mmCIF file of C-alpha atoms in Angstrom:
data_model
loop_
_atom_site.group_PDB
_atom_site.id
_atom_site.type_symbol
_atom_site.label_atom_id
_atom_site.label_comp_id
_atom_site.label_asym_id
_atom_site.label_seq_id
_atom_site.Cartn_x
_atom_site.Cartn_y
_atom_site.Cartn_z
ATOM 1 C CA UNK A 858 126.262 74.440 55.285
ATOM 2 C CA UNK A 859 123.500 76.682 53.948
ATOM 3 C CA UNK A 860 120.476 78.373 55.469
ATOM 4 C CA UNK A 861 117.675 76.982 53.311
ATOM 5 C CA UNK A 862 113.989 77.839 53.231
ATOM 6 C CA UNK A 863 111.428 75.270 52.156
ATOM 7 C CA UNK A 864 107.803 76.197 51.432
ATOM 8 C CA UNK A 865 105.428 73.336 50.610
ATOM 9 C CA UNK A 866 105.813 70.204 52.712
ATOM 10 C CA UNK A 867 103.438 67.687 51.162
ATOM 11 C CA UNK A 868 104.172 64.165 49.960
ATOM 12 C CA UNK A 869 107.051 65.463 47.817
ATOM 13 C CA UNK A 870 108.300 68.447 49.773
ATOM 14 C CA UNK A 871 108.521 66.809 53.197
ATOM 15 C CA UNK A 872 111.005 64.055 52.244
ATOM 16 C CA UNK A 873 112.998 66.468 50.076
ATOM 17 C CA UNK A 874 113.341 68.893 52.982
ATOM 18 C CA UNK A 875 114.215 65.965 55.242
ATOM 19 C CA UNK A 876 117.192 65.038 53.053
ATOM 20 C CA UNK A 877 118.529 68.580 53.316
ATOM 21 C CA UNK A 878 118.219 68.521 57.107
ATOM 22 C CA UNK A 879 119.963 65.141 57.185
ATOM 23 C CA UNK A 880 122.807 66.654 55.154
ATOM 24 C CA UNK A 881 123.397 69.218 57.888
ATOM 25 C CA UNK A 882 121.701 72.287 56.426
ATOM 26 C CA UNK A 883 119.566 74.601 58.550
ATOM 27 C CA UNK A 884 116.007 74.458 57.222
ATOM 28 C CA UNK A 885 113.365 77.157 57.703
ATOM 29 C CA UNK A 886 110.001 75.581 56.978
ATOM 30 C CA UNK A 887 106.489 76.740 56.092
ATOM 31 C CA UNK A 888 103.330 75.079 54.820
ATOM 32 C CA UNK A 889 99.655 76.024 54.833
ATOM 33 C CA UNK A 890 99.220 72.966 57.053
ATOM 34 C CA UNK A 891 101.234 72.374 60.237
ATOM 35 C CA UNK A 892 104.907 71.626 59.573
ATOM 36 C CA UNK A 893 105.435 67.847 59.893
ATOM 37 C CA UNK A 894 106.739 66.850 63.306
ATOM 38 C CA UNK A 895 109.398 64.579 61.799
ATOM 39 C CA UNK A 896 111.056 67.651 60.255
ATOM 40 C CA UNK A 897 111.023 69.837 63.354
ATOM 41 C CA UNK A 898 112.111 66.806 65.364
ATOM 42 C CA UNK A 899 115.262 66.621 63.227
ATOM 43 C CA UNK A 900 116.048 70.301 63.727
ATOM 44 C CA UNK A 901 113.935 72.044 61.095
ATOM 45 C CA UNK A 902 112.647 75.473 62.151
ATOM 46 C CA UNK A 903 108.905 76.020 61.676
ATOM 47 C CA UNK A 904 108.049 79.530 60.469
ATOM 48 C CA UNK A 905 104.784 81.464 60.555
ATOM 49 C CA UNK A 906 104.888 82.583 56.904
ATOM 50 C CA UNK A 907 106.802 82.527 53.656
ATOM 51 C CA UNK A 908 108.054 86.008 54.502
ATOM 52 C CA UNK A 909 109.673 84.706 57.689
ATOM 53 C CA UNK A 910 111.260 81.857 55.734
ATOM 54 C CA UNK A 911 112.727 84.263 53.171
ATOM 55 C CA UNK A 912 114.122 86.603 55.810
ATOM 56 C CA UNK A 913 116.070 83.769 57.443
ATOM 57 C CA UNK A 914 117.227 81.768 54.421
ATOM 58 C CA UNK A 915 119.679 82.454 51.612
ATOM 59 C CA UNK A 916 118.117 79.890 49.260
ATOM 60 C CA UNK A 917 114.341 79.480 49.295
ATOM 61 C CA UNK A 918 112.722 76.416 47.701
ATOM 62 C CA UNK A 919 109.027 76.110 46.838
ATOM 63 C CA UNK A 920 107.289 72.779 46.186
ATOM 64 C CA UNK A 921 103.534 73.319 45.776
ATOM 65 C CA UNK A 922 100.833 71.832 43.514
ATOM 66 C CA UNK A 923 100.199 74.311 40.673
ATOM 67 C CA UNK A 924 100.846 77.717 39.131
ATOM 68 C CA UNK A 925 98.399 79.691 41.333
ATOM 69 C CA UNK A 926 99.926 78.140 44.457
ATOM 70 C CA UNK A 927 103.406 79.281 43.411
ATOM 71 C CA UNK A 928 102.078 82.783 42.707
ATOM 72 C CA UNK A 929 100.497 82.892 46.160
ATOM 73 C CA UNK A 930 103.595 81.500 47.888
ATOM 74 C CA UNK A 931 105.821 84.070 46.214
ATOM 75 C CA UNK A 932 103.705 87.196 45.916
ATOM 76 C CA UNK A 933 100.642 86.684 48.120
ATOM 77 C CA UNK A 934 100.069 88.127 51.571
ATOM 78 C CA UNK A 935 103.036 87.257 53.826
ATOM 79 C CA UNK A 936 104.683 85.682 50.791
ATOM 80 C CA UNK A 937 108.318 84.949 50.058
ATOM 81 C CA UNK A 938 108.948 88.084 47.977
ATOM 82 C CA UNK A 939 108.228 90.329 50.971
ATOM 83 C CA UNK A 940 111.107 88.744 52.887
ATOM 84 C CA UNK A 941 113.734 88.760 50.150
ATOM 85 C CA UNK A 942 116.857 90.885 50.058
ATOM 86 C CA UNK A 943 119.381 91.225 47.250
ATOM 87 C CA UNK A 944 121.584 88.212 46.565
ATOM 88 C CA UNK A 945 119.195 85.473 47.618
ATOM 89 C CA UNK A 946 118.061 82.654 45.321
ATOM 90 C CA UNK A 947 114.494 81.414 44.839
ATOM 91 C CA UNK A 948 114.121 77.865 43.518
ATOM 92 C CA UNK A 949 110.699 76.649 42.396
ATOM 93 C CA UNK A 950 110.612 72.849 42.218
ATOM 94 C CA UNK A 951 106.873 72.659 41.505
ATOM 95 C CA UNK A 952 105.549 71.637 38.082
ATOM 96 C CA UNK A 953 103.858 74.721 36.639
ATOM 97 C CA UNK A 954 103.334 76.725 33.456
ATOM 98 C CA UNK A 955 106.528 77.814 31.628
ATOM 99 C CA UNK A 956 105.080 81.190 30.575
ATOM 100 C CA UNK A 957 104.126 82.188 34.116
ATOM 101 C CA UNK A 958 107.494 80.886 35.328
ATOM 102 C CA UNK A 959 109.265 83.471 33.188
ATOM 103 C CA UNK A 960 107.045 86.196 34.672
ATOM 104 C CA UNK A 961 107.800 85.022 38.220
ATOM 105 C CA UNK A 962 111.532 85.000 37.459
ATOM 106 C CA UNK A 963 111.400 88.562 36.140
ATOM 107 C CA UNK A 964 109.676 89.809 39.298
ATOM 108 C CA UNK A 965 112.186 88.039 41.553
ATOM 109 C CA UNK A 966 115.093 89.380 39.476
ATOM 110 C CA UNK A 967 113.745 92.917 39.962
ATOM 111 C CA UNK A 968 114.243 92.378 43.708
ATOM 112 C CA UNK A 969 117.938 91.652 43.130
ATOM 113 C CA UNK A 970 117.584 87.868 43.468
ATOM 114 C CA UNK A 971 118.153 84.933 41.139
ATOM 115 C CA UNK A 972 115.418 82.483 40.187
ATOM 116 C CA UNK A 973 115.640 78.836 39.161
ATOM 117 C CA UNK A 974 112.772 76.701 37.930
ATOM 118 C CA UNK A 975 113.682 73.134 38.848
ATOM 119 C CA UNK A 976 110.734 70.741 38.462
ATOM 120 C CA UNK A 977 111.289 67.088 39.238
ATOM 121 C CA UNK A 978 110.336 63.651 37.974
ATOM 122 C CA UNK A 979 110.261 60.492 40.047
ATOM 123 C CA UNK A 980 107.223 60.975 42.246
ATOM 124 C CA UNK A 981 106.911 60.207 45.926
ATOM 125 C CA UNK A 982 109.200 57.190 45.593
ATOM 126 C CA UNK A 983 111.956 59.310 44.069
ATOM 127 C CA UNK A 984 111.488 62.043 46.676
ATOM 128 C CA UNK A 985 111.883 59.552 49.524
ATOM 129 C CA UNK A 986 114.863 57.829 47.892
ATOM 130 C CA UNK A 987 116.585 61.105 46.915
ATOM 131 C CA UNK A 988 116.667 59.819 43.345
ATOM 132 C CA UNK A 989 114.641 62.517 41.592
ATOM 133 C CA UNK A 990 115.407 63.753 38.107
ATOM 134 C CA UNK A 991 115.740 67.543 38.336
ATOM 135 C CA UNK A 992 115.322 69.723 35.233
ATOM 136 C CA UNK A 993 116.624 73.253 35.795
ATOM 137 C CA UNK A 994 116.148 76.567 34.042
ATOM 138 C CA UNK A 995 118.006 79.720 35.067
ATOM 139 C CA UNK A 996 121.435 81.359 35.319
ATOM 140 C CA UNK A 997 124.536 79.184 35.533
ATOM 141 C CA UNK A 998 125.879 80.924 38.629
ATOM 142 C CA UNK A 999 122.734 80.297 40.665
ATOM 143 C CA UNK A 1000 122.640 76.714 39.409
ATOM 144 C CA UNK A 1001 126.214 76.145 40.567
ATOM 145 C CA UNK A 1002 125.348 77.526 44.009
ATOM 146 C CA UNK A 1003 122.249 75.365 44.433
ATOM 147 C CA UNK A 1004 123.547 72.190 42.779
ATOM 148 C CA UNK A 1005 124.937 70.729 46.053
ATOM 149 C CA UNK A 1006 121.396 70.932 47.454
ATOM 150 C CA UNK A 1007 119.932 69.332 44.338
ATOM 151 C CA UNK A 1008 122.421 66.482 44.758
ATOM 152 C CA UNK A 1009 120.911 65.682 48.166
ATOM 153 C CA UNK A 1010 117.446 65.347 46.587
ATOM 154 C CA UNK A 1011 118.123 63.807 43.192
ATOM 155 C CA UNK A 1012 120.482 61.908 40.907
ATOM 156 C CA UNK A 1013 120.000 63.161 37.337
ATOM 157 C CA UNK A 1014 120.401 66.945 37.492
ATOM 158 C CA UNK A 1015 120.561 68.994 34.298
ATOM 159 C CA UNK A 1016 120.725 72.729 33.614
ATOM 160 C CA UNK A 1017 118.616 72.827 30.467
ATOM 161 C CA UNK A 1018 118.720 76.551 29.727
ATOM 162 C CA UNK A 1019 117.199 79.818 30.887
ATOM 163 C CA UNK A 1020 114.181 80.470 33.079
ATOM 164 C CA UNK A 1021 111.171 78.512 31.881
ATOM 165 C CA UNK A 1022 113.225 75.828 30.159
ATOM 166 C CA UNK A 1023 113.125 73.568 33.221
ATOM 167 C CA UNK A 1024 109.329 73.700 33.223
ATOM 168 C CA UNK A 1025 109.205 73.135 29.463
ATOM 169 C CA UNK A 1026 111.329 70.009 29.924
ATOM 170 C CA UNK A 1027 108.988 68.741 32.649
ATOM 171 C CA UNK A 1028 105.968 69.217 30.373
ATOM 172 C CA UNK A 1029 107.779 67.233 27.664
ATOM 173 C CA UNK A 1030 108.505 64.529 30.241
ATOM 174 C CA UNK A 1031 104.830 64.276 31.134
ATOM 175 C CA UNK A 1032 103.816 63.959 27.497
ATOM 176 C CA UNK A 1033 106.202 61.022 27.072
ATOM 177 C CA UNK A 1034 105.057 59.331 30.289
ATOM 178 C CA UNK A 1035 101.351 59.659 29.421
ATOM 179 C CA UNK A 1036 101.805 58.249 25.928
ATOM 180 C CA UNK A 1037 103.923 55.385 27.229
ATOM 181 C CA UNK A 1038 101.210 54.497 29.747
ATOM 182 C CA UNK A 1039 98.688 54.558 26.895
ATOM 183 C CA UNK A 1040 100.882 52.318 24.719
ATOM 184 C CA UNK A 1041 101.536 49.799 27.496
ATOM 185 C CA UNK A 1042 97.852 49.738 28.420
ATOM 186 C CA UNK A 1043 96.766 49.094 24.837
ATOM 187 C CA UNK A 1044 99.374 46.373 24.334
ATOM 188 C CA UNK A 1045 98.563 44.456 27.532
ATOM 189 C CA UNK A 1046 94.824 44.812 26.973
ATOM 190 C CA UNK A 1047 95.171 43.541 23.395
ATOM 191 C CA UNK A 1048 97.209 40.564 24.574
ATOM 192 C CA UNK A 1049 94.818 39.747 27.400
ATOM 193 C CA UNK A 1050 91.680 39.872 25.254
ATOM 194 C CA UNK A 1051 93.438 37.715 22.653
ATOM 195 C CA UNK A 1052 93.797 35.054 25.348
ATOM 196 C CA UNK A 1053 97.469 35.451 26.270
ATOM 197 C CA UNK A 1054 98.716 35.736 29.829
ATOM 198 C CA UNK A 1055 99.497 39.480 30.218
ATOM 199 C CA UNK A 1056 102.106 38.819 32.921
ATOM 200 C CA UNK A 1057 104.052 36.522 30.594
ATOM 201 C CA UNK A 1058 103.595 38.921 27.676
ATOM 202 C CA UNK A 1059 105.031 41.722 29.812
ATOM 203 C CA UNK A 1060 107.953 39.495 30.846
ATOM 204 C CA UNK A 1061 108.721 38.716 27.203
ATOM 205 C CA UNK A 1062 108.483 42.354 26.108
ATOM 206 C CA UNK A 1063 110.836 43.467 28.857
ATOM 207 C CA UNK A 1064 113.628 41.558 27.114
ATOM 208 C CA UNK A 1065 113.271 43.456 23.844
ATOM 209 C CA UNK A 1066 113.116 46.893 22.252
ATOM 210 C CA UNK A 1067 109.641 47.550 23.701
ATOM 211 C CA UNK A 1068 110.999 47.589 27.241
ATOM 212 C CA UNK A 1069 110.592 50.782 29.258
ATOM 213 C CA UNK A 1070 110.356 51.937 32.832
ATOM 214 C CA UNK A 1071 106.599 52.332 32.278
ATOM 215 C CA UNK A 1072 106.283 48.711 31.132
ATOM 216 C CA UNK A 1073 108.273 47.559 34.156
ATOM 217 C CA UNK A 1074 106.478 49.577 36.837
ATOM 218 C CA UNK A 1075 103.060 50.512 35.478
ATOM 219 C CA UNK A 1076 102.625 47.362 33.417
ATOM 220 C CA UNK A 1077 102.923 45.457 36.672
ATOM 221 C CA UNK A 1078 100.364 47.774 38.286
ATOM 222 C CA UNK A 1079 97.913 47.120 35.451
ATOM 223 C CA UNK A 1080 98.278 43.361 35.865
ATOM 224 C CA UNK A 1081 98.187 43.359 39.670
ATOM 225 C CA UNK A 1082 95.378 45.983 39.748
ATOM 226 C CA UNK A 1083 97.290 48.157 42.210
ATOM 227 C CA UNK A 1084 96.106 51.649 41.384
ATOM 228 C CA UNK A 1085 96.726 53.295 44.743
ATOM 229 C CA UNK A 1086 98.369 56.579 43.794
ATOM 230 C CA UNK A 1087 102.035 57.161 43.377
ATOM 231 C CA UNK A 1088 101.126 59.994 40.973
ATOM 232 C CA UNK A 1089 97.450 60.895 40.788
ATOM 233 C CA UNK A 1090 95.534 61.153 37.524
ATOM 234 C CA UNK A 1091 94.355 64.665 38.431
ATOM 235 C CA UNK A 1092 97.978 65.828 38.655
ATOM 236 C CA UNK A 1093 98.871 64.316 35.299
ATOM 237 C CA UNK A 1094 95.781 66.027 33.854
ATOM 238 C CA UNK A 1095 97.169 69.334 35.149
ATOM 239 C CA UNK A 1096 100.494 68.697 33.410
ATOM 240 C CA UNK A 1097 98.864 67.732 30.114
ATOM 241 C CA UNK A 1098 96.755 70.890 30.319
ATOM 242 C CA UNK A 1099 100.021 72.826 30.445
ATOM 243 C CA UNK A 1100 101.151 70.995 27.311
ATOM 244 C CA UNK A 1101 97.907 71.525 25.426
ATOM 245 C CA UNK A 1102 97.588 75.181 26.437
ATOM 246 C CA UNK A 1103 101.187 75.805 25.437
ATOM 247 C CA UNK A 1104 100.646 74.079 22.098
ATOM 248 C CA UNK A 1105 97.579 76.242 21.472
ATOM 249 C CA UNK A 1106 99.606 79.385 22.165
ATOM 250 C CA UNK A 1107 102.299 78.195 19.737
ATOM 251 C CA UNK A 1108 99.686 77.184 17.136
ATOM 252 C CA UNK A 1109 100.728 73.552 16.999
ATOM 253 C CA UNK A 1110 98.891 70.262 17.437
ATOM 254 C CA UNK A 1111 99.547 67.551 20.027
ATOM 255 C CA UNK A 1112 96.965 64.972 18.925
ATOM 256 C CA UNK A 1113 98.264 62.027 20.941
ATOM 257 C CA UNK A 1114 98.559 64.159 24.074
ATOM 258 C CA UNK A 1115 94.957 65.282 23.591
ATOM 259 C CA UNK A 1116 93.852 61.642 23.339
ATOM 260 C CA UNK A 1117 95.675 60.723 26.547
ATOM 261 C CA UNK A 1118 94.013 63.662 28.292
ATOM 262 C CA UNK A 1119 90.575 62.492 27.164
ATOM 263 C CA UNK A 1120 91.297 59.018 28.527
ATOM 264 C CA UNK A 1121 92.348 60.520 31.863
ATOM 265 C CA UNK A 1122 89.096 62.504 31.811
ATOM 266 C CA UNK A 1123 87.180 59.262 31.266
ATOM 267 C CA UNK A 1124 88.794 57.869 34.402
ATOM 268 C CA UNK A 1125 87.973 61.052 36.324
ATOM 269 C CA UNK A 1126 84.344 60.822 35.202
ATOM 270 C CA UNK A 1127 84.250 57.341 36.709
ATOM 271 C CA UNK A 1128 85.561 58.442 40.097
ATOM 272 C CA UNK A 1129 89.232 58.012 39.307
ATOM 273 C CA UNK A 1130 90.795 61.454 39.768
ATOM 274 C CA UNK A 1131 92.836 60.138 42.693
ATOM 275 C CA UNK A 1132 93.812 56.840 41.033
ATOM 276 C CA UNK A 1133 97.415 56.324 40.016
ATOM 277 C CA UNK A 1134 97.995 57.497 36.444
ATOM 278 C CA UNK A 1135 98.661 53.903 35.387
ATOM 279 C CA UNK A 1136 94.885 53.467 35.791
ATOM 280 C CA UNK A 1137 94.492 55.185 32.420
ATOM 281 C CA UNK A 1138 94.201 51.573 31.270
ATOM 282 C CA UNK A 1139 90.746 51.475 32.885
ATOM 283 C CA UNK A 1140 89.440 53.884 30.243
ATOM 284 C CA UNK A 1141 90.694 51.510 27.550
ATOM 285 C CA UNK A 1142 89.138 48.573 29.399
ATOM 286 C CA UNK A 1143 85.736 50.266 29.395
ATOM 287 C CA UNK A 1144 85.867 50.546 25.592
ATOM 288 C CA UNK A 1145 87.060 46.946 25.215
ATOM 289 C CA UNK A 1146 84.573 45.487 27.716
ATOM 290 C CA UNK A 1147 87.541 43.554 29.093
ATOM 291 C CA UNK A 1148 90.162 44.020 31.796
ATOM 292 C CA UNK A 1149 93.875 43.302 31.505
ATOM 293 C CA UNK A 1150 93.502 41.052 34.564
ATOM 294 C CA UNK A 1151 90.689 40.329 37.034
ATOM 295 C CA UNK A 1152 90.231 42.937 39.747
ATOM 296 C CA UNK A 1153 91.360 41.701 43.145
#
């Protein structure tokens, strides 16, 4: 069993840390908010800072919202870096910028430690079910050491390449998800305004080549009007910003991604930053003067 540090215990981090405790590992925990009682109640050790976490743990995991939060957790006052000693492994499971990830890895390597970027897909549901997809960038040796921990948090675990490649894969994932939501929203809205029953259209499409996880899960949300967040629009906007900024740096165009981002911005302008990202369909509905289904 390993001594594991976990920094960032929100809707994703808390259940992920809980699975590691359940597996018998000793967890040293820190968050800017109080450590959840359900984790300390199961044996997790609450720490006063990231530095304290890093001093006690051999593998330190971060799971925080965005690039600046990772920078602060690692290198800020009382941060993880101050508690590291040679031979430890830092694993960032947040979804952040690939370029900055490479810089973070270099700084951690200079302290004699390995660094893995290991962002996840699957949302809160996947975190609770330990069924996350985990996309990893970093050295093979560190990956082999940490993989047993990943297996307690996820199902589809892939070492993609070097540092930054895990984050690049996550950005690609978010492009695909956004464009699938857009496609499903357009299709169901078209069918509904044409007079067809969108629920039956969805059922028919699920038996053919158009089927997808987005059609299954988010198509149902669009029809049932259940836009309480599993993954908030504002978080998907952050991920698409990473894609668009990266594309600008590489001097390439992502026109469909830019369109999806503008539709998310339309939702945000109408009070929808905290809606589930399936609510992108509401931007399309505004332009069509029609809804996929009546609001409850």
